[in-house]
Short mmCIF file of C-alpha atoms and ligand atoms in Angstrom, two decimals:
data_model
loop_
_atom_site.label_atom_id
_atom_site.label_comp_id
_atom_site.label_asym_id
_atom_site.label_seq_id
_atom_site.Cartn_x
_atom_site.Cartn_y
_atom_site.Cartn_z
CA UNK A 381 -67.47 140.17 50.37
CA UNK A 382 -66.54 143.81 51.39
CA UNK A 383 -69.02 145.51 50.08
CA UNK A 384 -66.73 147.28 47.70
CA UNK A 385 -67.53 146.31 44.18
CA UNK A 386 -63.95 147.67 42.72
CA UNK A 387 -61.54 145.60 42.07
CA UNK A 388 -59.06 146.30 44.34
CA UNK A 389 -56.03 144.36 46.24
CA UNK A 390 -56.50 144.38 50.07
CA UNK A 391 -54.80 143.19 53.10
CA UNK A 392 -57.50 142.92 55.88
CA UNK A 393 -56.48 142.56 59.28
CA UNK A 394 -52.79 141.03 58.43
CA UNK A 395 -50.45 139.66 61.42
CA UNK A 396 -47.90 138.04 60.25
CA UNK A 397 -45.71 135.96 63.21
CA UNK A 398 -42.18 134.83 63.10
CA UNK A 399 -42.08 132.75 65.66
CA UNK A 400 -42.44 134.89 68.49
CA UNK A 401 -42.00 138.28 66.34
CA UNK A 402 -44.94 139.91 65.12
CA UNK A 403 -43.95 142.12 61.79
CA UNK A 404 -47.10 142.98 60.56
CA UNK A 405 -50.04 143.50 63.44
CA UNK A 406 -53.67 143.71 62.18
CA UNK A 407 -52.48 146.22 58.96
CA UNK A 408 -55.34 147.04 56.63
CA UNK A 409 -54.52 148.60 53.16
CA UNK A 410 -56.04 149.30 49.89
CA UNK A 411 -54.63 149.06 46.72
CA UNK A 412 -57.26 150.57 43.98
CA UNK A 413 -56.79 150.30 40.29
CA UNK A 414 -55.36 153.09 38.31
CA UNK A 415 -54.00 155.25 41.56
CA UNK A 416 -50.53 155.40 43.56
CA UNK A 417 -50.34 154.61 46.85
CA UNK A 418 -47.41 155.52 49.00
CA UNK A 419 -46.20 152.71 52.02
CA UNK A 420 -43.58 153.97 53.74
CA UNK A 421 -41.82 153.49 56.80
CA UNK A 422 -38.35 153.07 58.96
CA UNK A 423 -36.13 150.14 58.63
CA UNK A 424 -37.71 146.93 59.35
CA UNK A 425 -41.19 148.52 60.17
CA UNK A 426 -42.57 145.34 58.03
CA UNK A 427 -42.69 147.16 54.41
CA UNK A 428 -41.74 144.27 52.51
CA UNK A 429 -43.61 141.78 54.70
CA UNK A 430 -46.57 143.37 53.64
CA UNK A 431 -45.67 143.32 50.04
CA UNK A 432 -44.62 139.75 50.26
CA UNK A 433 -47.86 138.96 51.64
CA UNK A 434 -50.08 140.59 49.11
CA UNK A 435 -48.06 138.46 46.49
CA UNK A 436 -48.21 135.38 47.70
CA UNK A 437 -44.53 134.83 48.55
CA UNK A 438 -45.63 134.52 52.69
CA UNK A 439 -48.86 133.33 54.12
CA UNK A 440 -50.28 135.94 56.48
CA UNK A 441 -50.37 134.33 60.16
CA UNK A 442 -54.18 135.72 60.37
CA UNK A 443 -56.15 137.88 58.84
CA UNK A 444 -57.04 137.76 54.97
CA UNK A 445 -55.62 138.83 51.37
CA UNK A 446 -58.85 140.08 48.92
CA UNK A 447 -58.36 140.43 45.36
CA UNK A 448 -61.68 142.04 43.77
CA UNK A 449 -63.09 140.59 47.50
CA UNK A 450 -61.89 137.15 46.96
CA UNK A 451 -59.72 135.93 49.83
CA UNK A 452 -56.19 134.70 48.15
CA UNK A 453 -54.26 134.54 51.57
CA UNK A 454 -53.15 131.26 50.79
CA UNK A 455 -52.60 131.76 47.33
CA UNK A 456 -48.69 130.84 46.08
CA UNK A 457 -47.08 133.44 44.58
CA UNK A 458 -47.06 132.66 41.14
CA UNK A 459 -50.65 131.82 40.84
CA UNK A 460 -51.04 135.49 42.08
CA UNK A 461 -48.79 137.04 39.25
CA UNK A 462 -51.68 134.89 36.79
CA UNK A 463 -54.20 136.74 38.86
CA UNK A 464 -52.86 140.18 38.28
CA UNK A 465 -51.13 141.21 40.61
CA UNK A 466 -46.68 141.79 39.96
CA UNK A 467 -43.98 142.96 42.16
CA UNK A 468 -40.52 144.20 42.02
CA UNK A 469 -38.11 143.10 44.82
CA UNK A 470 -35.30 145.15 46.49
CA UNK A 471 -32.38 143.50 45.00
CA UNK A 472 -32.59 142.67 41.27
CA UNK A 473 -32.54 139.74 41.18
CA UNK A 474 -32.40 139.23 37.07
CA UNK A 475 -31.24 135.66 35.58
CA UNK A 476 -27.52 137.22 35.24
CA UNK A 477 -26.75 134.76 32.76
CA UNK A 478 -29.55 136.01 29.99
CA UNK A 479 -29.95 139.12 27.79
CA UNK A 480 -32.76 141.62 28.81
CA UNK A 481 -34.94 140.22 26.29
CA UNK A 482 -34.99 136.35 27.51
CA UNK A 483 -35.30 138.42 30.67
CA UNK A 484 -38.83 139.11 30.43
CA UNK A 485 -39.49 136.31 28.48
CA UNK A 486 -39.21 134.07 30.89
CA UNK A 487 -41.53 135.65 33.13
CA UNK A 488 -44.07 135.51 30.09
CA UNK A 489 -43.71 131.61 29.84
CA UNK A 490 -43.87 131.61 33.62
CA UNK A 491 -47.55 132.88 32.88
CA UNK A 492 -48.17 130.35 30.17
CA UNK A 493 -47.31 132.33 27.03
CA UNK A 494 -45.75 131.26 24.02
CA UNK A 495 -41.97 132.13 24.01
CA UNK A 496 -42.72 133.85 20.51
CA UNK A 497 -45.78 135.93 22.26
CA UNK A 498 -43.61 136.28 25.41
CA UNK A 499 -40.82 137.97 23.41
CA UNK A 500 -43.45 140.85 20.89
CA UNK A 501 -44.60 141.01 24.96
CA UNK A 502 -41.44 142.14 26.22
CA UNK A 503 -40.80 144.45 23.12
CA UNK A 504 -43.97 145.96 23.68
CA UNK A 505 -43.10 146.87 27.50
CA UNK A 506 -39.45 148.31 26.84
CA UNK A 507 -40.63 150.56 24.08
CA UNK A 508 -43.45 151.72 26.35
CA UNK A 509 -40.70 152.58 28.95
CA UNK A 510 -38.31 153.92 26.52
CA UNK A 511 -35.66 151.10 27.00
CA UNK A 512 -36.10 148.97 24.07
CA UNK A 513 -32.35 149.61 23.25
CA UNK A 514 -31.53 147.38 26.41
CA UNK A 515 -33.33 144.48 24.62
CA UNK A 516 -30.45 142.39 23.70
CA UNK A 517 -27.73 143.45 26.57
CA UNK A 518 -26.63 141.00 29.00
CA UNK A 519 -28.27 141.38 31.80
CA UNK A 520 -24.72 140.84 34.19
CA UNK A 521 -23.71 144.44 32.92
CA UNK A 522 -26.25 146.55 33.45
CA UNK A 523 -25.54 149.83 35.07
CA UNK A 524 -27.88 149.71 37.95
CA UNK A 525 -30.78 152.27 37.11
CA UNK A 526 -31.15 150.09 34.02
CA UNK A 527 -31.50 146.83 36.35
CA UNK A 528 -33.85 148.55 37.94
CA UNK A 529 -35.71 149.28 35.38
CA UNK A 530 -35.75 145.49 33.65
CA UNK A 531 -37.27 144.74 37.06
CA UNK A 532 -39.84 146.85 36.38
CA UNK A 533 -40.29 145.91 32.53
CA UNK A 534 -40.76 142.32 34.08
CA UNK A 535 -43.22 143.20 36.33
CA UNK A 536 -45.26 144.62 33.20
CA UNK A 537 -45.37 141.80 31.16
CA UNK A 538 -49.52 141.08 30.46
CA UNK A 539 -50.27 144.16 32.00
CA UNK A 540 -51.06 143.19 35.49
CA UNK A 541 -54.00 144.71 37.34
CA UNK A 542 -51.47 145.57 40.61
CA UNK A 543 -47.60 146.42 40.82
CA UNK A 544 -45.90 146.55 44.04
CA UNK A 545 -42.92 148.39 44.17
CA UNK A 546 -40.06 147.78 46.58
CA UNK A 547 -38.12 150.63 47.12
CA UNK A 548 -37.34 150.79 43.11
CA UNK A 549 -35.34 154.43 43.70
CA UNK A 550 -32.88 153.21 45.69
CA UNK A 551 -29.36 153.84 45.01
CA UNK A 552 -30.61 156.46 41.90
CA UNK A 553 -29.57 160.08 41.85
CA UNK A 554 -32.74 162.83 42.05
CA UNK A 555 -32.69 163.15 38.13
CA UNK A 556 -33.34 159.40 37.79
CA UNK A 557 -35.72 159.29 40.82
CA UNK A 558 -37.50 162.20 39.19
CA UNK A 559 -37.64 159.44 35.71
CA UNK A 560 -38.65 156.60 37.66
CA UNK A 561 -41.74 158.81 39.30
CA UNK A 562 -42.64 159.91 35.82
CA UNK A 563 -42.78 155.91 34.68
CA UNK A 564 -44.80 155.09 38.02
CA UNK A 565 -46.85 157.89 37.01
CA UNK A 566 -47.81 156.68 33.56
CA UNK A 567 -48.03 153.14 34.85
CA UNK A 568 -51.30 154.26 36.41
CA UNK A 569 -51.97 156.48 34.59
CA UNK A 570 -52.08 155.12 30.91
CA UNK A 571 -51.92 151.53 32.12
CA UNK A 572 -54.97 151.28 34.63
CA UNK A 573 -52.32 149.75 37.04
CA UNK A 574 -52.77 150.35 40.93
CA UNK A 575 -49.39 150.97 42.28
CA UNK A 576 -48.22 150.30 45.83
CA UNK A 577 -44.86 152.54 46.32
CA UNK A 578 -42.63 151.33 49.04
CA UNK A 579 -40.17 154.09 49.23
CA UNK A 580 -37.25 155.79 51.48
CA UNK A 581 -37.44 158.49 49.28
CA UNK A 582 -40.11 159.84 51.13
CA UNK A 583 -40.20 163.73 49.02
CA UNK A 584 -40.75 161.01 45.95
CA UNK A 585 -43.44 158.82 47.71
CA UNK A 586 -45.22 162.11 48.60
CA UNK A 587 -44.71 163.70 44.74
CA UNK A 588 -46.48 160.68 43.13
CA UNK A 589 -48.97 159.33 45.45
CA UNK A 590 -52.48 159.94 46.27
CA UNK A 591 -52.79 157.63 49.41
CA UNK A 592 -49.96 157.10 51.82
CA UNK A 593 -49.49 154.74 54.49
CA UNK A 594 -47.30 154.59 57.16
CA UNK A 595 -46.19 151.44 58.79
CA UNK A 596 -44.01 151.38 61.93
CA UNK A 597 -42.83 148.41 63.69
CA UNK A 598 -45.91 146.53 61.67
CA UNK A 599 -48.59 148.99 62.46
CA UNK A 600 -50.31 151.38 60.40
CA UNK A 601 -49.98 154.12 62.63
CA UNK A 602 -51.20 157.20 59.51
CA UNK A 603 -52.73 157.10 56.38
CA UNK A 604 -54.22 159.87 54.18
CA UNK A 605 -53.30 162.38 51.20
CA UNK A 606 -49.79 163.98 51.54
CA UNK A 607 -50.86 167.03 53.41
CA UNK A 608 -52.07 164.33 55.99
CA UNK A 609 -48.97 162.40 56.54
CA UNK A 610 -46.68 165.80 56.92
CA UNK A 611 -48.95 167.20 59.35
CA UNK A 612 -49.36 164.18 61.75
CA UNK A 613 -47.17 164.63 64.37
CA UNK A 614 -46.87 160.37 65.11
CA UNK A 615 -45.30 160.36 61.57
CA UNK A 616 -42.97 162.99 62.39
CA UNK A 617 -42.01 161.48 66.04
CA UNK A 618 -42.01 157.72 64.33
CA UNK A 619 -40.47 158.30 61.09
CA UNK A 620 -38.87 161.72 60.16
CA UNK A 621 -37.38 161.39 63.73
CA UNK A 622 -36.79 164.48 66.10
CA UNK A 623 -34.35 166.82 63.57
CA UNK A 624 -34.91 165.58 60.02
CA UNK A 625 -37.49 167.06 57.08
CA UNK A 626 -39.22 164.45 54.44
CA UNK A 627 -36.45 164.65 51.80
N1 ATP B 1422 -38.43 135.51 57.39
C1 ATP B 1422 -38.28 136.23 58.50
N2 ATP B 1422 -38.04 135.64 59.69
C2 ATP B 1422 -37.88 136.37 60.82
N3 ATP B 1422 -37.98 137.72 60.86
C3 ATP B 1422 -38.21 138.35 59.71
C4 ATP B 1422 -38.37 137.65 58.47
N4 ATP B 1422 -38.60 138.58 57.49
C5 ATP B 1422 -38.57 139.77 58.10
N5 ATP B 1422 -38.35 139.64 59.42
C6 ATP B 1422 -38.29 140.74 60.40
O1 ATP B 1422 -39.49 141.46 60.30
C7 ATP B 1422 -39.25 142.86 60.44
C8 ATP B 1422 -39.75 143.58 59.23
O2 ATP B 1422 -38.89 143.28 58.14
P1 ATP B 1422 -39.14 143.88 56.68
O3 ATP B 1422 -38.07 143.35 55.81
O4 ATP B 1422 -40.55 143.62 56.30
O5 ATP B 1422 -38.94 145.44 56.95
P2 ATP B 1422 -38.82 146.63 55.91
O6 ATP B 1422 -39.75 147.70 56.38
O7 ATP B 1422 -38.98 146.13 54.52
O8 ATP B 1422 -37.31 147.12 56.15
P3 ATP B 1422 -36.27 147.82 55.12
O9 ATP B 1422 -36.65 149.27 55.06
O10 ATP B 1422 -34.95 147.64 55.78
O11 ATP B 1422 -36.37 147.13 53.79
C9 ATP B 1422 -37.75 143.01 60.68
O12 ATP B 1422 -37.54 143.09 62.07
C10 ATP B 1422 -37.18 141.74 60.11
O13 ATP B 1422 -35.98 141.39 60.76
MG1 MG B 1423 -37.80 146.14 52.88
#
């Protein structure tokens, strides 16, 4: 199906209907391994709609979900994790009541794992990041960059194939930004991973990615390479607004 023999994680023609309220309207995007790619977007223009239907947490009204051309619309969301593909979400949601360690861990039992392989697992992914110090913290008082990042660290347990990022800068100051695009960076980079970078950050979005969508009020309304998106004057009027610069 496609045509397109990578492996890649598509949405094809998504709507997605709330009753009456459309917040995605026949959006098409790519997600290819090993690359960043940049959604961003105004407040409630249906970014994480469209990440919660490429992971199986919402069903998309019509159109389909491909995973290496394999339709998965209907696919729950943890049988999609098995399949690959890992997100973060906006809030932190961590299990406040365990350390960072048991943290992870639980995601790697999620997946069927041994609790002994799911803990070397979430060793292995802190020291990658650099954080294996947070390993035995309690994860109720972690400053928030470091939530953050345990988000992420979860999302990287058994290497998926796809991580979807929602908005993971939020809240950080530019020198921690400037980390975080250094980690998404090596994520596909070293890792293989194709990254989908839902960001208000826009300067950062821009920095890291080589593909950049723009959704407004659920429609792809630009796509292309940064010098794309800051020339298009629909971006500018939709998103940067009459009087403001991409940060
Ligand atoms: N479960 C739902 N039921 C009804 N409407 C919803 C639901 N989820 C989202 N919406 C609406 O869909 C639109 C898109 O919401 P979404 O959260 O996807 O936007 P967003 O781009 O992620 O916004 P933000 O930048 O604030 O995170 C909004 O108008 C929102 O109110
Ligand atoms: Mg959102």
């Amino acid at each position: 199906m496609g045509g397109d023999n990578t492996f890649s994680l598509a949405a094809s023609g998504v709507t997605v209907a709330f009753g009456g309220f459309k917040a995605l309207t026949d959006v098409t995007l790519t997600v290819t391994p090993g690359a960043i790619h940049g959604l961003i977007g105004p407040n409630g223009a249906g970014k994480t709609t469209l990440v919660n239907v490429l992971t199986g947490f919402q069903e998309p009204t019509t159109g389909r979900i491909l995973l290496g051309g394999r339709d998965v619309g209907a696919h729950p969301a943890h049988l999609l994790r098995r399949e690959g593909v890992a997100r973060t979400f906006q809030a932190g949601r961590l299990f406040t009541g365990l350390d960072v360690l048991d943290n992870l861990a639980v995601t790697g039992v999620g997946l069927g794992h041994s609790r002994h392989a799911s803990e070397v697992e979430a060793m292995r992914v802190l020291s990658w990041m650099g954080v294996a110090d947070l390993a035995e913290k309690p994860a109720a008082g972690l400053p928030y960059t470091d939530e953050r990042r345990v988000g992420i660290a979860r999302a990287l347990m058994f290497a998926p194939s796809f991580l979807l990022l929602d908005e993971p800068a939020a809240g950080m100051s530019e020198a921690e930004a400037d980390d975080l695009a250094a980690l998404i960076a090596r994520v596909a980079g070293e890792l293989g991973t194709g990254v989908l970078l839902i960001e208000h950050n826009v300067g950062l979005v821009l920095s890291v990615s080589s593909h950049v969508y723009v959704l407004d009020a659920g429609q792809v309304i630009e796509e292309g390479d940064r010098s794309a998106i800051t020339a298009s004057q629909r971006v500018r009027d939709a998103y940067f607004g009459a009087d403001q610069e991409a940060a």
